[in-house]
Short mmCIF file of C-alpha atoms and ligand atoms in Angstrom, two decimals:
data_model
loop_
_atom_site.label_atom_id
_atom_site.label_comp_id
_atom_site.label_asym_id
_atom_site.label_seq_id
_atom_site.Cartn_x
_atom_site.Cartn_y
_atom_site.Cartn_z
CA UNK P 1 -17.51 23.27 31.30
CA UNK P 2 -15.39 20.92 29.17
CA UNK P 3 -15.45 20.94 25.62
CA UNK P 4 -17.24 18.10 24.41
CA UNK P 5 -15.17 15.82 22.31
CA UNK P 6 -15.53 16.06 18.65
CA UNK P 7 -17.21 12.72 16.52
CA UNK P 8 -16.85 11.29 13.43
CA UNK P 9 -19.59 9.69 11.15
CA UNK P 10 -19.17 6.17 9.43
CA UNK P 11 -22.00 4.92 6.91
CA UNK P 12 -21.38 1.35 5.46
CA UNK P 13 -23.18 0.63 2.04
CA UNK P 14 -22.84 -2.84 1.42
CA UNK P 15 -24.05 -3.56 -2.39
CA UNK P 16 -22.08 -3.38 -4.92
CA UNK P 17 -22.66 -4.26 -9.33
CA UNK P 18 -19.97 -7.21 -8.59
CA UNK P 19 -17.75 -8.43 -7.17
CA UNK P 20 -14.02 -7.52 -7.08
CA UNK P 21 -11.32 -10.58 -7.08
CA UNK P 22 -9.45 -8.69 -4.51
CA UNK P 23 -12.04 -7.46 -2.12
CA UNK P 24 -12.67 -9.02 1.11
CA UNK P 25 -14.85 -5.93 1.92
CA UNK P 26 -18.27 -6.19 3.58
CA UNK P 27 -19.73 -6.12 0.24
CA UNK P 28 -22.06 -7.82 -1.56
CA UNK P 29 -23.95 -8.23 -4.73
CA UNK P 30 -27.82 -8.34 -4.89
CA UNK P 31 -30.36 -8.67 -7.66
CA UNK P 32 -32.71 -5.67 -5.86
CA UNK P 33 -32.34 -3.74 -3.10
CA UNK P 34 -35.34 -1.83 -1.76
CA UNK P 35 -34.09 1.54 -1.09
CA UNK P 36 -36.97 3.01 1.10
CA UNK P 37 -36.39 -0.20 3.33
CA UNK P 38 -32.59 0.62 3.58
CA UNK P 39 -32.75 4.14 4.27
CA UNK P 40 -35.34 3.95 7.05
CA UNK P 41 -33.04 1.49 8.36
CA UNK P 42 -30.27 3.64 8.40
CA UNK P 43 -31.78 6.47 9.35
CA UNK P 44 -33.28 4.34 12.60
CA UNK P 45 -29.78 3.37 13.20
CA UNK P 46 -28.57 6.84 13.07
CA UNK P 47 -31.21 7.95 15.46
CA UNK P 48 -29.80 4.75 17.55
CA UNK P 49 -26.50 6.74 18.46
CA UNK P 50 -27.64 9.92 18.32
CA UNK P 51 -29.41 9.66 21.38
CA UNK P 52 -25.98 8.31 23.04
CA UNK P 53 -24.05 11.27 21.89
CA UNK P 54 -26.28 13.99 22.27
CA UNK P 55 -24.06 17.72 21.71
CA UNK P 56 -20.60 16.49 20.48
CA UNK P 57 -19.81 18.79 17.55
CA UNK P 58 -19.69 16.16 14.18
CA UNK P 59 -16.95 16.86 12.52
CA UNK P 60 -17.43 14.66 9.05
CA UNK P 61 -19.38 12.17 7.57
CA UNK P 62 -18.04 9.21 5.37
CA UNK P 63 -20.22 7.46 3.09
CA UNK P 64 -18.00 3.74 2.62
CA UNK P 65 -18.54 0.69 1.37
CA UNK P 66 -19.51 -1.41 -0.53
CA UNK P 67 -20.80 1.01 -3.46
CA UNK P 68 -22.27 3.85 -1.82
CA UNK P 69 -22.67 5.28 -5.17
CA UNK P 70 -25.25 3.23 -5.42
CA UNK P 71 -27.23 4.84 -3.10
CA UNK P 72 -30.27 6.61 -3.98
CA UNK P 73 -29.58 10.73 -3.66
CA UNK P 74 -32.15 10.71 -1.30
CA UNK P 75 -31.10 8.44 0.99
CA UNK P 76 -27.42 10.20 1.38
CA UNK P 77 -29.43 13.61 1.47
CA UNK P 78 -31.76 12.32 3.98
CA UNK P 79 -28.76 10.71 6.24
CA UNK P 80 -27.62 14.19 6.01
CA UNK P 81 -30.17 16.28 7.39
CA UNK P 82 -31.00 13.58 10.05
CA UNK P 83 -26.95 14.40 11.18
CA UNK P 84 -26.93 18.18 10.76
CA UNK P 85 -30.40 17.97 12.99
CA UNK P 86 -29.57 15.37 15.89
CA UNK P 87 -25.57 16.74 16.35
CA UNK P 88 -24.35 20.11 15.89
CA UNK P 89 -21.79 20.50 13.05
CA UNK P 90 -18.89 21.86 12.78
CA UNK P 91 -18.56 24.59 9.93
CA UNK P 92 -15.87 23.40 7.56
CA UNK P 93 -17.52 19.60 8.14
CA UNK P 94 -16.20 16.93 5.77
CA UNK P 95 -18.97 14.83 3.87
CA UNK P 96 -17.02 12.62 1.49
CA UNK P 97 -18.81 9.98 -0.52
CA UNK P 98 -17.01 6.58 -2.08
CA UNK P 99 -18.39 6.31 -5.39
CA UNK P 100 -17.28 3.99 -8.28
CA UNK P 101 -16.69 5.78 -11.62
CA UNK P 102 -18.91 3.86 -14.03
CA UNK P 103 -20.85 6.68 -16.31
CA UNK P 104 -23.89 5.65 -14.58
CA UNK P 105 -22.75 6.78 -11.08
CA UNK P 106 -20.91 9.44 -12.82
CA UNK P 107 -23.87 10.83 -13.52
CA UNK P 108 -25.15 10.61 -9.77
CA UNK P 109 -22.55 13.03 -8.44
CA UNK P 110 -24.79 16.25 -9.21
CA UNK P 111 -27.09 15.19 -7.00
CA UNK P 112 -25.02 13.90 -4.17
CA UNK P 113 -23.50 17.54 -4.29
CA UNK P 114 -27.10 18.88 -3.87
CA UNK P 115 -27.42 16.28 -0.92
CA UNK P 116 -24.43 18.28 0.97
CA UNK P 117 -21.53 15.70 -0.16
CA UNK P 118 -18.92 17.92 -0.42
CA UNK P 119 -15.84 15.46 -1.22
CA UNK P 120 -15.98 12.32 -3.27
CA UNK P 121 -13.14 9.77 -3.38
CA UNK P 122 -13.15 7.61 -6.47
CA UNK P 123 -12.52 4.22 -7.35
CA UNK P 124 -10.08 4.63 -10.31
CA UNK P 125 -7.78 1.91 -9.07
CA UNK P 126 -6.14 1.76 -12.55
CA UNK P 127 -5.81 4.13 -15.69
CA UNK P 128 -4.54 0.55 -18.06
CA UNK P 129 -7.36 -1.27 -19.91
CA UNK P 130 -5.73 -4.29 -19.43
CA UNK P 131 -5.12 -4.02 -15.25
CA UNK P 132 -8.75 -2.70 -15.17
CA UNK P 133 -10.14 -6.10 -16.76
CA UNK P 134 -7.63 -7.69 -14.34
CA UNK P 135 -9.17 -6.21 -11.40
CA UNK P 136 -12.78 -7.29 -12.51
CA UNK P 137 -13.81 -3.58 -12.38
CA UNK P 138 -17.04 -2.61 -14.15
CA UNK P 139 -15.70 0.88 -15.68
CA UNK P 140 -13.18 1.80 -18.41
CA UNK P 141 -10.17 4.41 -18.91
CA UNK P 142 -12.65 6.95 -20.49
CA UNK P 143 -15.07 6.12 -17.70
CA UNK P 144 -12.45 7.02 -15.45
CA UNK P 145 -11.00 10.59 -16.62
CA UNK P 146 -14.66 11.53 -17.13
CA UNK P 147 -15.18 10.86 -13.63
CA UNK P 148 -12.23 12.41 -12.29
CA UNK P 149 -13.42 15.73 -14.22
CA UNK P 150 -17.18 15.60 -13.16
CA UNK P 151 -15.41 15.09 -9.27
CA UNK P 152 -13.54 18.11 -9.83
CA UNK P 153 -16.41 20.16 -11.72
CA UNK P 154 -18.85 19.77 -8.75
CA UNK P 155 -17.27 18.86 -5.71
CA UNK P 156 -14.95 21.51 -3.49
CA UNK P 157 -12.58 18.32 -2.96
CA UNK P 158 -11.84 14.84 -4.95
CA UNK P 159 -9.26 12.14 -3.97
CA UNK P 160 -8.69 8.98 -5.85
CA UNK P 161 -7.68 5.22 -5.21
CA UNK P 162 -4.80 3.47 -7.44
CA UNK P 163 -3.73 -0.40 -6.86
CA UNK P 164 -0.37 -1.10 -7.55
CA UNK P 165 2.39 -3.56 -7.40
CA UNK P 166 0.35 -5.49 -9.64
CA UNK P 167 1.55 -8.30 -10.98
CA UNK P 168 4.05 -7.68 -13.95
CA UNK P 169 4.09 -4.04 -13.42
CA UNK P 170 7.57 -2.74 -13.71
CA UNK P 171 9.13 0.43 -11.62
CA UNK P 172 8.83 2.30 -14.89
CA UNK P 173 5.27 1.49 -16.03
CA UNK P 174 3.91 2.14 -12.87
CA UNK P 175 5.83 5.44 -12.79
CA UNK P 176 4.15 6.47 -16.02
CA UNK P 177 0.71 5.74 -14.45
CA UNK P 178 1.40 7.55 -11.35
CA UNK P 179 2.42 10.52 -13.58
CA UNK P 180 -0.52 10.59 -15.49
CA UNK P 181 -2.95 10.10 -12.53
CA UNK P 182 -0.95 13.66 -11.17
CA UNK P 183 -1.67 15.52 -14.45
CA UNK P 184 -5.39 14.98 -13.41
CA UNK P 185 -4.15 17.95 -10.69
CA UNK P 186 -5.63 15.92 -7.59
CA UNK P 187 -4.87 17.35 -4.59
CA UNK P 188 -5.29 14.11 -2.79
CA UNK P 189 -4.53 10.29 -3.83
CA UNK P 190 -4.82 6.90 -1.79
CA UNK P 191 -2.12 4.80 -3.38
CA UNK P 192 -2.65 1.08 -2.25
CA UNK P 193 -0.23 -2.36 -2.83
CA UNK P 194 -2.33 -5.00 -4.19
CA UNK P 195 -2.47 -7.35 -1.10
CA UNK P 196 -3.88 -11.04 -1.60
CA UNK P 197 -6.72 -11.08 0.69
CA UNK P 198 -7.90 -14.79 1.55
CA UNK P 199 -10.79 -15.66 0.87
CA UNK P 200 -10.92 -13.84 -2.08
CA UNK P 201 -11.04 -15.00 -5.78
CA UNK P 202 -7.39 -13.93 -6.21
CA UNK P 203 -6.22 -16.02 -3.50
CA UNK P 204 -8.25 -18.63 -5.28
CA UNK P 205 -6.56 -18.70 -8.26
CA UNK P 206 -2.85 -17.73 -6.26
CA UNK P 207 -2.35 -14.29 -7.96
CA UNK P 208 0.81 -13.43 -6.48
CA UNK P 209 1.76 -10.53 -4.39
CA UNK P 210 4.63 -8.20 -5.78
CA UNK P 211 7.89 -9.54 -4.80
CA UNK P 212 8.81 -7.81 -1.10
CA UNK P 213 11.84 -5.80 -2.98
CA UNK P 214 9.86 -5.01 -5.56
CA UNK P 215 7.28 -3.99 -3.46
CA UNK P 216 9.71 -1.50 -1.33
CA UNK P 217 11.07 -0.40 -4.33
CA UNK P 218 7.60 0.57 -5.84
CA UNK P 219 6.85 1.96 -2.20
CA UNK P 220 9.81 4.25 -2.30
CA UNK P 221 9.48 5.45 -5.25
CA UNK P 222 6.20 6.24 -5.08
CA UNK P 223 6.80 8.38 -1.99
CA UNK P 224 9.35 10.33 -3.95
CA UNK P 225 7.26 11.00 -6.77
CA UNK P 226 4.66 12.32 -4.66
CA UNK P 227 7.01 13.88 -2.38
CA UNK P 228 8.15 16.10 -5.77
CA UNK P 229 4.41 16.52 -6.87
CA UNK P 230 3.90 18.27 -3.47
CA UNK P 231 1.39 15.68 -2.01
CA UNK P 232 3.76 13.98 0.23
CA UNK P 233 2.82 10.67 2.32
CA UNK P 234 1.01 12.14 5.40
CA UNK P 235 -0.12 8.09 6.04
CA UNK P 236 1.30 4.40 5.20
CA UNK P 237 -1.27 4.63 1.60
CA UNK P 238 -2.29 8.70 1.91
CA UNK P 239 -0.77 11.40 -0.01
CA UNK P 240 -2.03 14.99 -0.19
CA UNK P 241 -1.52 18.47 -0.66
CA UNK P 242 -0.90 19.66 3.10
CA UNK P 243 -4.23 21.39 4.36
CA UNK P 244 -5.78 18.77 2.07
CA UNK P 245 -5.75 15.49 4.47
CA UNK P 246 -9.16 13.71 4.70
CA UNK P 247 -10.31 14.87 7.91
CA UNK P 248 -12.24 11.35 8.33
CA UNK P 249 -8.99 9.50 8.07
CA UNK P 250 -7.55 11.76 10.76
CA UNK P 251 -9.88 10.80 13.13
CA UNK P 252 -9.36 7.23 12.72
CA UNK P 253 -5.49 7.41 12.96
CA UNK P 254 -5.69 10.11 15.39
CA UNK P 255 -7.93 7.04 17.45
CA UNK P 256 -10.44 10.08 17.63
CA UNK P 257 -14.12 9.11 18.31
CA UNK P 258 -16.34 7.44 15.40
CA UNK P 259 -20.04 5.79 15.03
CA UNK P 260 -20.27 3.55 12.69
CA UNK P 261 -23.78 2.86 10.72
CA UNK P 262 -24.86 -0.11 8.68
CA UNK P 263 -23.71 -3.75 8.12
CA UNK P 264 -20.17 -4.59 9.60
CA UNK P 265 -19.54 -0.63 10.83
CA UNK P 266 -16.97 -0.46 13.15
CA UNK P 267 -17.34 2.56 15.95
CA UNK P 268 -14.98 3.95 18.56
CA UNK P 269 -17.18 5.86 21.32
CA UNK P 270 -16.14 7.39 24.64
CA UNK P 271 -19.22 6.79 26.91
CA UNK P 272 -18.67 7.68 30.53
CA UNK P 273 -15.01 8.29 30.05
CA UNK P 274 -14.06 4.95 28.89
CA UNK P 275 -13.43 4.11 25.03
CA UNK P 276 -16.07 1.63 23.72
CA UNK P 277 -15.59 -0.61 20.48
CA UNK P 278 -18.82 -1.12 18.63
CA UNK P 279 -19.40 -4.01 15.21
CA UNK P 280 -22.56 -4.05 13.64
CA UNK P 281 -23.35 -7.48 12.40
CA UNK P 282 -22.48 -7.96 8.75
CA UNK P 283 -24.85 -9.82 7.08
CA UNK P 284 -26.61 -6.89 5.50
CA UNK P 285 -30.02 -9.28 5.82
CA UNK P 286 -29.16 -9.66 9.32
CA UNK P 287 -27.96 -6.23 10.33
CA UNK P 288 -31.55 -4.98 8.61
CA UNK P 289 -33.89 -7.46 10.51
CA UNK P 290 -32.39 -6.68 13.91
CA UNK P 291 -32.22 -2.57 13.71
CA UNK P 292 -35.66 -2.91 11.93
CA UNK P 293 -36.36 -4.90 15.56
CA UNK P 294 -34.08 -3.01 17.80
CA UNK P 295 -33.14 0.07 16.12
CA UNK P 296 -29.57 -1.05 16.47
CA UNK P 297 -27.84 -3.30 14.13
CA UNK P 298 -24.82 -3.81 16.57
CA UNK P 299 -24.21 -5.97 19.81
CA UNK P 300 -24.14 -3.52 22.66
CA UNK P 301 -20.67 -1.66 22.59
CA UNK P 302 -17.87 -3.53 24.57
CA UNK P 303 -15.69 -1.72 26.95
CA UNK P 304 -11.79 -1.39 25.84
CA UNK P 305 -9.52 -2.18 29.07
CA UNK P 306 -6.65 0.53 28.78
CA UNK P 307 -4.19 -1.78 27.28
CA UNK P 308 -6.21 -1.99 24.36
CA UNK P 309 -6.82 1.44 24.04
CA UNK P 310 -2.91 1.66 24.08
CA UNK P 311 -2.40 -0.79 21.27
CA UNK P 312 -4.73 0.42 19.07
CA UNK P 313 -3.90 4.23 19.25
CA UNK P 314 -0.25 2.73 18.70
CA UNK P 315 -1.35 0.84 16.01
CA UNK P 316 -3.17 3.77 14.14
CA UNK P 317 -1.25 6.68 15.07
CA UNK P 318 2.04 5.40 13.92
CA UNK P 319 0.53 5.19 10.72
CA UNK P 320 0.72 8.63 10.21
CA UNK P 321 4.47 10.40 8.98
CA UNK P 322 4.18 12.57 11.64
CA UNK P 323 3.72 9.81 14.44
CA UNK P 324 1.78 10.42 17.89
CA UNK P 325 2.57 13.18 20.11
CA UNK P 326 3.13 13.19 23.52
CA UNK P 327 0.15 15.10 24.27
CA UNK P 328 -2.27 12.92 22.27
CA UNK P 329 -0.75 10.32 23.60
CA UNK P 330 -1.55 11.53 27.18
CA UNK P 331 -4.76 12.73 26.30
CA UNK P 332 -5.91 9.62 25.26
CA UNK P 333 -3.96 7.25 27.84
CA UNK P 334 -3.11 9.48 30.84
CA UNK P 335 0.39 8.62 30.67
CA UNK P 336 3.66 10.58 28.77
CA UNK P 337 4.64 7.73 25.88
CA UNK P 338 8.19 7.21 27.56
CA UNK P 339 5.85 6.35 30.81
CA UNK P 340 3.83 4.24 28.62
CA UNK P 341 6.79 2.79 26.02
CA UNK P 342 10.13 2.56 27.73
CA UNK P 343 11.43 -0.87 27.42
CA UNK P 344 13.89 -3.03 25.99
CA UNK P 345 12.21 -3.83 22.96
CA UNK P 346 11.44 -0.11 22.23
CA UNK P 347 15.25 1.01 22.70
CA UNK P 348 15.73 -1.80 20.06
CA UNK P 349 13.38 -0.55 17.32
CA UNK P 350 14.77 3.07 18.13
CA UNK P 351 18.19 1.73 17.58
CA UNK P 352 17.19 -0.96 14.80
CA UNK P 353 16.38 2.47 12.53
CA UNK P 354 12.69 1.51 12.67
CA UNK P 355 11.23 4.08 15.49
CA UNK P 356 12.29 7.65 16.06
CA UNK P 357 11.43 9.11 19.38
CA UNK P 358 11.78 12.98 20.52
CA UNK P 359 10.54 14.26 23.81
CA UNK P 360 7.26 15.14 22.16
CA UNK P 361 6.94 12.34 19.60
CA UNK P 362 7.05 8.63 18.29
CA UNK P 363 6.93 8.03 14.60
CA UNK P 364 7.53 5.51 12.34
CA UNK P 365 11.04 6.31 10.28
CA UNK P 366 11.00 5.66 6.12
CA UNK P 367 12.57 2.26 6.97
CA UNK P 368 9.95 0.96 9.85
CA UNK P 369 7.08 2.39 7.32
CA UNK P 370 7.90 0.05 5.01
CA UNK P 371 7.21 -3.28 7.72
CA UNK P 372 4.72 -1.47 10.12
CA UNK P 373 2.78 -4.55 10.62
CA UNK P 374 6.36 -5.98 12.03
CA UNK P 375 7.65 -3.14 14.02
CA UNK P 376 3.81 -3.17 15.62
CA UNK P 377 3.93 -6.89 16.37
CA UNK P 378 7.03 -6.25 18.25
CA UNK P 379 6.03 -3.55 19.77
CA UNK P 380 2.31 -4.24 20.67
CA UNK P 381 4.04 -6.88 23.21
CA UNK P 382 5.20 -4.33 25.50
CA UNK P 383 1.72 -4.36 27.31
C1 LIG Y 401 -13.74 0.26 0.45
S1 LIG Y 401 -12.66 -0.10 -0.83
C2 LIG Y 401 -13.62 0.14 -2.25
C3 LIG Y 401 -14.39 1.36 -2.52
C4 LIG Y 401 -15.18 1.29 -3.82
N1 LIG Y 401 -16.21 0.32 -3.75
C5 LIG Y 401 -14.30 0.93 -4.99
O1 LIG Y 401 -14.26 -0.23 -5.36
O2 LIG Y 401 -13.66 1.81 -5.52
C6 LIG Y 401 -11.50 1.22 -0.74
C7 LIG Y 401 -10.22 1.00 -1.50
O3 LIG Y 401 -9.44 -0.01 -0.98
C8 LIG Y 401 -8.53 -0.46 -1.97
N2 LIG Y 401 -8.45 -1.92 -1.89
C9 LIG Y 401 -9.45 -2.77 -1.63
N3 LIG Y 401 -8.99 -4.04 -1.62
C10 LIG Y 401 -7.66 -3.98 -1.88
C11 LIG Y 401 -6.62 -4.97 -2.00
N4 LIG Y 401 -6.85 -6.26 -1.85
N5 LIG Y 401 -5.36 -4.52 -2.27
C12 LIG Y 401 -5.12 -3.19 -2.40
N6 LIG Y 401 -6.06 -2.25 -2.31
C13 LIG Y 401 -7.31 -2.63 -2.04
C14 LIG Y 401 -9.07 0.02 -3.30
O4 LIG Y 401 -8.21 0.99 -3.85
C15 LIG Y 401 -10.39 0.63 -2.94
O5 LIG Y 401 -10.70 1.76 -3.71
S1 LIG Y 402 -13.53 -3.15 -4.48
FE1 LIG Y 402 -15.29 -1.80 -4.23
S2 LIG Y 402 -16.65 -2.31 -5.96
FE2 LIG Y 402 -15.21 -3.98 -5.79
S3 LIG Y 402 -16.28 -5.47 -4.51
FE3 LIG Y 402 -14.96 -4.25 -3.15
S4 LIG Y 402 -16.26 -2.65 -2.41
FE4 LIG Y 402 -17.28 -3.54 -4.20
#
């Protein structure tokens, strides 16, 4: 009997205390939320794909948002035993939990450890007063490290989020920050370029994105610095400790199997041996009224033709350092990646210094990492 294939969990909250100039997250901000409404919801909604994907092993759980931090204990506890009853887990599974440092959330984190979180990945996004303000965030510097030390104190495994390439930050101040976010010993960061999202209040007001060379400057940089710190770039934005990788992550770039629970989740299901895309509405008033009607907040799942499935394993697994392999790649497609790739335009982006190709692998060099979205437009064409 085959294996059956492993699955990953997604759970979107979508509240948050305010809301951030650069976000154009599903998230929103709401005077009350009733709690015991939204975690029967969920937990319907779980139940939902459960019954799809009955015996897969579950492999980790991501709480996202939004604010899950926000979330009542009992609701991520709850969510937990419903998964650990309807799939059977693996034993090293992954349960991380986004939570926003503010002292008040802070405070939460004993109890999402009691609910079985076992990895929390914070919002620190800056340690500057002044950039924090900037970003419209709702905790402080002290908030921050006293976050960062209750994340290590109770949870097995912590990551955090930066924002750079903010505007007026130099090479050397954002060195110093980087430098003093490593002395906080993570073992894991996510180290984001501020992008101008439209629609968002920074695009509003035309906050400017770093300047590109500035930007690949900052970018290189910060890959050496990690490099040295021994959490080199395993992803575009990810940089950890090897063996330290959030498993969740993986199974998105890896174009692994996900559900995705709550307003505007995003799932990637193989049901009857074809790859199925599933978007839950993302109204969160919406996405309640129809799983409280349907017990499914989503459209029905839409079948991905296999030239999709192509571009968008292409399109996350080259986001990794250490590419696709041929077997994944054949695994997932049926075809060897020359079988799949070999054309003009490839040769070009091989040759261009962009692409480097082995007979087991196709990866994104330093150079091409820098203007994936680019070398992927180009590329993507091919089918
Ligand atoms: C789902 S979001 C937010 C999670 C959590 N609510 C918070 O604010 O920390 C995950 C991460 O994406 C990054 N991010 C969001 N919008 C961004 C933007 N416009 N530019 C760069 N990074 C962004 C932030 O570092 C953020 O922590
Ligand atoms: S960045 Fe985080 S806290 Fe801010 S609005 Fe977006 S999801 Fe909410």
């Amino acid at each position: 009997m085959p294996i059956p294939a492993p699955l990953a969990l997604y759970i979107h909250w979508p509240f948050c205390l305010s809301k951030c100039p650069y976000c154009d997250f599903n998230s929103h901000v709401s005077a009350s939320v009733d709690h015991a409404r939204w975690r029967a919801a969920l937990r319907r909604e779980l139940r939902h794909y459960a019954d799809q994907t009955q015996g897969r092993p579950l492999t980790s759980i991501f709480f996202g948002g939004g604010t899950p931090s926000l979330m009542e204990a009992a609701t991520v506890a709850a969510l937990i035993e419903d998964a650990g009853q309807f799939w059977p887990t693996t034993p090293d599974i992954e349960i991380t939990l986004e939570a926003n440092p503010t002292s008040v959330e802070a405070q939460k984190f004993i109890d999402f450890r009691a609910a079985g979180v076992n990895r929390v990945s914070l919002g620190i996004q800056s340690l500057r007063a002044a950039d924090l303000a900037f970003l419209g965030r709702q905790h402080n510097v002290a908030e921050a490290r006293t976050a960062i030390t209750l994340a290590r104190t109770h949870f097995p495994r912590f990551s955090f989020d930066l924002i750079y390439a903010r505007p007026g930050q130099t090479l050397e101040m954002w060195d110093a920050e980087l430098g003093e976010a490593l002395s906080e010993g993570p073992s894991h960061l996510s180290l984001y370029q501020l992008t101008i999202e439209q629609g968002t209040a920074f695009a509003a007001k035309g906050v400017p994105a770093a300047e590109e060379n500035l930007a690949a400057d900052l970018y290189e940089a910060t890959d050496a610095r990690m490099q040295a710190a021994g959490l080199p770039a395993y992803e575009i934005s990810n940089y950890a400790r090897p063996g330290h990788e959030s498993r969740h992550n993986l199974t998105y770039w890896h174009y692994g199997d996900y559900i995705g629970i709550g307003p505007g989740a995003h799932g990637r299901l193989t049901l009857g041996g074809t790859k199925h895309a599933s978007g839950a509405h993302r109204s969160p008033t919406h996405w309640l009224e129809e799983v409280e009607k349907t017990g499914c907040g989503a459209p029905a799942p839409d079948p991905l033709d296999p030239d999709t499935v192509r571009r968008e394993a292409l399109m996350m697994g080259l986001r990794l350092t250490d590419g696709i392999s041929n077997d994944h790649w054949q695994a997932l497609t049926g075809q060897s990646l020359p079988d799949s790739l070999s054309s003009p335009t490839l040769t070009r982006l091989i040759e261009g210094g962009f692409l480097a190709q082995t007979p087991q692998t196709l990866k994104a060099t330093p150079q091409g990492r820098l203007c994936l979205n680019g070398v992927l437009a180009k590329l993507l064409d091919i089918f």
